[in-house]
Coordinates of C-alpha atoms in Angstrom, one line a residue:
X1 CA -0.3 -0.5 -0.6
X2 CA 1.5 2.9 -0.8
X3 CA -1.1 5.2 -1.6
X4 CA -1.7 8.8 1.1
X5 CA -4.6 10.6 1.8
X6 CA -5.2 13.9 -0.2
X7 CA -7.6 15.7 2.4
X8 CA -4.5 14.7 4.8
X9 CA -1.1 15.3 3.3
X10 CA -1.3 18.7 1.5
X11 CA -1.2 21.9 3.1
X12 CA -4.2 22.6 5.5
X13 CA -5.7 22.7 9.5
X14 CA -2.9 20.7 11.7
X15 CA -2.7 20.5 15.2
X16 CA -3.2 23.3 17.9
X17 CA -1.4 21.2 20.1
X18 CA 1.3 20.6 17.8
X19 CA 1.9 24.0 17.2
X20 CA 1.6 25.6 19.9
X21 CA 4.2 23.2 21.6
X22 CA 7.4 24.6 22.8
X23 CA 10.6 23.8 21.0
X24 CA 11.9 20.5 22.8
X25 CA 16.2 22.4 23.5
X26 CA 17.4 19.0 22.6
X27 CA 18.1 15.8 20.5
X28 CA 18.0 12.4 20.0
X29 CA 18.0 9.6 18.0
X30 CA 16.8 5.6 17.6
X31 CA 18.2 2.2 17.9
X32 CA 16.0 -0.9 15.8
X33 CA 15.3 -3.6 17.2
X34 CA 14.1 -6.9 15.3
X35 CA 11.2 -8.6 15.8
X36 CA 11.9 -11.6 13.7
X37 CA 9.1 -14.7 12.5
X38 CA 9.8 -18.0 13.9
X39 CA 7.9 -19.7 11.4
X40 CA 10.0 -18.7 8.4
X41 CA 13.1 -17.2 10.5
X42 CA 12.4 -13.7 8.4
X43 CA 12.5 -10.8 10.3
X44 CA 8.4 -9.3 10.1
X45 CA 9.7 -6.0 11.6
X46 CA 12.2 -3.4 13.5
X47 CA 10.9 -1.3 16.6
X48 CA 12.3 1.7 16.7
X49 CA 14.0 2.7 20.5
X50 CA 14.6 6.1 21.6
X51 CA 18.2 7.6 22.3
X52 CA 20.3 10.0 23.5
X53 CA 22.6 11.5 19.7
X54 CA 25.9 9.5 21.6
X55 CA 23.3 5.8 22.0
X56 CA 22.6 6.5 26.0
X57 CA 19.7 4.8 27.2
X58 CA 16.6 6.1 27.0
X59 CA 15.7 7.8 30.0
X60 CA 18.2 10.2 29.5
X61 CA 16.2 11.8 26.6
X62 CA 12.4 10.3 27.9
X63 CA 13.4 12.6 31.6
X64 CA 13.6 15.1 29.2
X65 CA 10.5 15.2 28.3
X66 CA 7.3 17.2 29.8
X67 CA 3.6 18.1 29.2
X68 CA 5.2 21.9 27.7
X69 CA 7.0 19.1 25.1
X70 CA 5.4 16.0 24.5
X71 CA 4.1 17.5 21.3
X72 CA 6.5 18.3 19.4
X73 CA 8.2 15.0 21.0
X74 CA 5.8 13.0 20.0
X75 CA 6.3 13.9 16.0
X76 CA 9.7 14.5 16.2
X77 CA 9.6 10.9 17.1
X78 CA 7.5 9.9 14.6
X79 CA 9.3 12.1 11.4
X80 CA 12.1 10.9 12.3
X81 CA 11.8 7.0 12.7
X82 CA 10.4 6.5 9.4
X83 CA 13.6 8.7 7.7
X84 CA 16.0 6.7 9.6
X85 CA 14.4 3.6 8.4
X86 CA 14.0 4.9 5.2
X87 CA 18.3 6.0 5.1
X88 CA 18.8 2.2 5.8
X89 CA 16.7 0.8 3.7
X90 CA 14.5 -0.7 5.6
X91 CA 11.9 -2.9 3.8
X92 CA 9.7 -4.9 7.5
X93 CA 7.8 -2.9 9.1
X94 CA 8.2 -0.1 11.8
X95 CA 6.9 -0.2 14.8
X96 CA 6.9 3.3 16.3
X97 CA 6.0 3.8 20.4
X98 CA 3.3 6.9 20.7
X99 CA 1.7 8.7 23.6
X100 CA -1.9 8.9 23.5
X101 CA -1.9 11.9 25.5
X102 CA 0.2 14.2 23.2
X103 CA -2.7 13.5 20.3
X104 CA -4.5 16.1 20.4
X105 CA -6.6 15.5 17.3
X106 CA -5.7 12.0 15.4
X107 CA -6.9 13.2 12.1
X108 CA -4.8 16.5 12.1
X109 CA -1.7 15.3 14.9
X110 CA -0.6 12.4 12.1
X111 CA 0.2 15.0 9.3
X112 CA 3.0 15.1 9.7
X113 CA 4.1 11.4 9.5
X114 CA 2.0 10.6 6.4
X115 CA 4.6 13.2 5.4
X116 CA 6.9 11.7 6.0
X117 CA 6.3 8.4 5.1
X118 CA 5.4 10.2 1.9
X119 CA 9.1 12.3 1.7
X120 CA 10.5 8.9 2.2
X121 CA 8.4 6.8 -0.6
X122 CA 7.5 4.2 3.0
X123 CA 4.2 2.5 2.4
X124 CA 1.4 3.1 5.8
X125 CA 0.9 -0.2 5.6
X126 CA 4.1 -0.8 6.8
X127 CA 3.7 1.3 9.8
X128 CA 3.4 0.0 13.5
X129 CA 2.2 2.4 16.1
X130 CA 1.9 0.8 19.0
X131 CA 1.1 2.1 23.2
X132 CA 2.1 1.0 25.8
X133 CA -1.2 -0.4 28.4
X134 CA 0.9 1.1 31.1
X135 CA 0.9 3.9 29.8
X136 CA -1.9 7.3 31.7
X137 CA -4.3 8.2 29.4
X138 CA -5.6 11.2 30.1
X139 CA -9.0 9.7 28.7
X140 CA -9.5 6.1 28.1
X141 CA -12.1 6.6 25.0
X142 CA -9.9 8.9 23.7
X143 CA -6.6 6.0 23.4
X144 CA -9.4 3.9 21.6
X145 CA -10.4 6.5 19.3
X146 CA -6.5 7.1 18.0
X147 CA -6.3 3.3 17.0
X148 CA -9.6 3.4 15.1
X149 CA -7.6 6.7 13.3
X150 CA -4.9 4.6 12.1
X151 CA -6.8 2.0 11.2
X152 CA -8.7 4.2 8.7
X153 CA -5.4 6.0 7.6
X154 CA -3.4 2.2 7.1
X155 CA -1.6 2.0 9.8
X156 CA -1.2 -1.1 11.9
X157 CA -1.9 -1.7 15.8
X158 CA -0.7 -2.9 19.0
X159 CA -0.4 -3.1 22.9
X160 CA 2.5 -2.9 24.5
X161 CA 3.5 -4.4 27.3
X162 CA 0.5 -6.0 27.7
X163 CA -0.4 -7.9 31.0
X164 CA 2.0 -5.2 32.8
X165 CA -1.2 -2.9 33.7
X166 CA -4.4 -3.0 34.3
X167 CA -7.0 -2.3 32.0
X168 CA -5.1 -4.5 29.1
X169 CA -8.2 -6.7 29.4
X170 CA -10.1 -3.6 29.1
X171 CA -9.0 -2.8 26.6
X172 CA -8.9 -5.6 24.5
X173 CA -12.7 -5.5 24.3
X174 CA -13.0 -2.5 23.1
X175 CA -10.7 -2.6 20.8
X176 CA -8.7 -5.2 19.0
X177 CA -5.4 -3.8 17.8
X178 CA -3.4 -6.2 15.0
X179 CA -0.7 -7.1 17.4
X180 CA -0.2 -7.2 21.2
X181 CA 3.5 -7.6 22.7
X182 CA 2.8 -9.9 26.2
X183 CA 4.9 -8.1 28.7
X184 CA 8.6 -9.5 29.6
X185 CA 8.4 -9.8 33.1
X186 CA 5.4 -12.7 32.4
X187 CA 7.3 -14.0 29.5
X188 CA 10.5 -14.4 31.9
X189 CA 11.6 -18.0 32.4
X190 CA 8.2 -18.8 31.5
X191 CA 8.8 -22.6 30.4
X192 CA 10.0 -23.3 34.2
X193 CA 6.8 -21.8 35.4
X194 CA 2.9 -23.0 35.1
X195 CA 1.5 -20.2 36.1
X196 CA 2.8 -18.2 34.2
X197 CA 2.7 -20.8 31.3
X198 CA -1.2 -21.0 31.9
X199 CA -1.5 -17.3 31.9
X200 CA -0.4 -16.9 28.7
X201 CA -1.8 -19.7 27.0
X202 CA -4.9 -18.3 27.7
X203 CA -4.2 -14.7 26.5
X204 CA -2.8 -17.0 23.3
X205 CA -6.3 -18.2 23.6
X206 CA -8.5 -15.3 23.7
X207 CA -6.7 -13.2 20.9
X208 CA -6.5 -16.1 18.2
X209 CA -10.7 -16.2 18.9
X210 CA -9.7 -11.9 18.1
X211 CA -8.0 -12.2 15.1
X212 CA -4.5 -10.6 17.8
X213 CA -2.1 -11.2 16.6
X214 CA 0.5 -12.2 19.3
X215 CA 3.6 -10.7 19.6
X216 CA 6.3 -12.4 22.7
X217 CA 9.0 -9.7 24.1
X218 CA 12.3 -10.0 25.9
X219 CA 13.0 -13.7 25.4
X220 CA 16.3 -14.1 26.7
X221 CA 16.6 -18.0 26.2
X222 CA 15.8 -21.0 24.2
X223 CA 13.5 -22.6 26.4
X224 CA 11.4 -19.2 26.9
X225 CA 12.1 -19.5 22.8
X226 CA 10.9 -23.3 22.4
X227 CA 8.1 -22.8 24.6
X228 CA 6.4 -20.0 23.6
X229 CA 6.1 -21.3 20.3
X230 CA 4.9 -24.1 21.1
X231 CA 1.8 -22.4 22.3
X232 CA 1.2 -20.9 18.7
X233 CA 3.7 -17.7 19.0
X234 CA 5.0 -17.3 16.0
X235 CA 6.6 -13.0 16.5
X236 CA 9.6 -12.9 18.8
X237 CA 12.1 -10.4 19.8
X238 CA 15.3 -9.7 22.8
X239 CA 18.5 -10.2 23.5
X240 CA 18.2 -14.0 22.7
X241 CA 17.7 -13.0 19.0
X242 CA 19.8 -9.4 19.1
X243 CA 20.1 -6.2 21.0
X244 CA 19.0 -2.6 19.5
X245 CA 21.6 -1.0 16.7
X246 CA 22.1 2.4 17.0
X247 CA 21.3 3.9 13.7
X248 CA 21.2 0.7 11.8
X249 CA 19.6 -2.4 11.3
X250 CA 20.6 -5.2 14.2
X251 CA 21.8 -8.5 12.4
X252 CA 20.2 -11.7 13.7
X253 CA 23.0 -14.2 15.9
X254 CA 22.8 -17.4 13.7
X255 CA 22.4 -19.6 16.9
X256 CA 18.8 -18.2 17.6
X257 CA 17.3 -19.9 14.9
X258 CA 18.5 -23.4 16.6
X259 CA 17.0 -26.4 16.9

């Protein structure tokens, strides 16, 4: 899919919050971490992870974000992640985290994203927008409205850290995203923990019936990989496969696929 909505990419009204947001006053960059598909040992997507300009951790950047500059930061994250992915020749999906409280009106706030995708010839159907289940959202209905609007634009939607908060099932009842990413706390040593096994299997069953694809993140061992694969989860992310690569596309360790 390469068509871009003319009404949303032509000059016109823009989000008031984005226009009035204070200048950032700081720079940042991205690292990219692959999400693999075990079925054919391919890369399904790369997640854009914010970093300092010299590769410093995400908190070095996020601690500078506040209510006065979050609109501009959220917009810059989207456009910069797309530009970086295009420059690297990324052919997979690109997963971008977004801040629901930084979206004033989705149909207006998305303009800069659409313009960046058009400028870099990055197909809209290869963009995934993910939000944290644990993030405080000022208006719960506002979040589900954003996700619905984004789907209409052709983007894929995802809920990150599913199972880490208290609103995951309620959100899933109101809106079924294309993807959910199981929180790594549920994944850790799941091959040795019966309680976590029961919970993960239950979530997989629910998602299968709702048509939602499950991604397991934070994979750090062959045991975790194999148990989750046996459960029917084939999209995975974690250090077992590859660490985030700063301003680069990471290569999956060949032994990560081994039986």
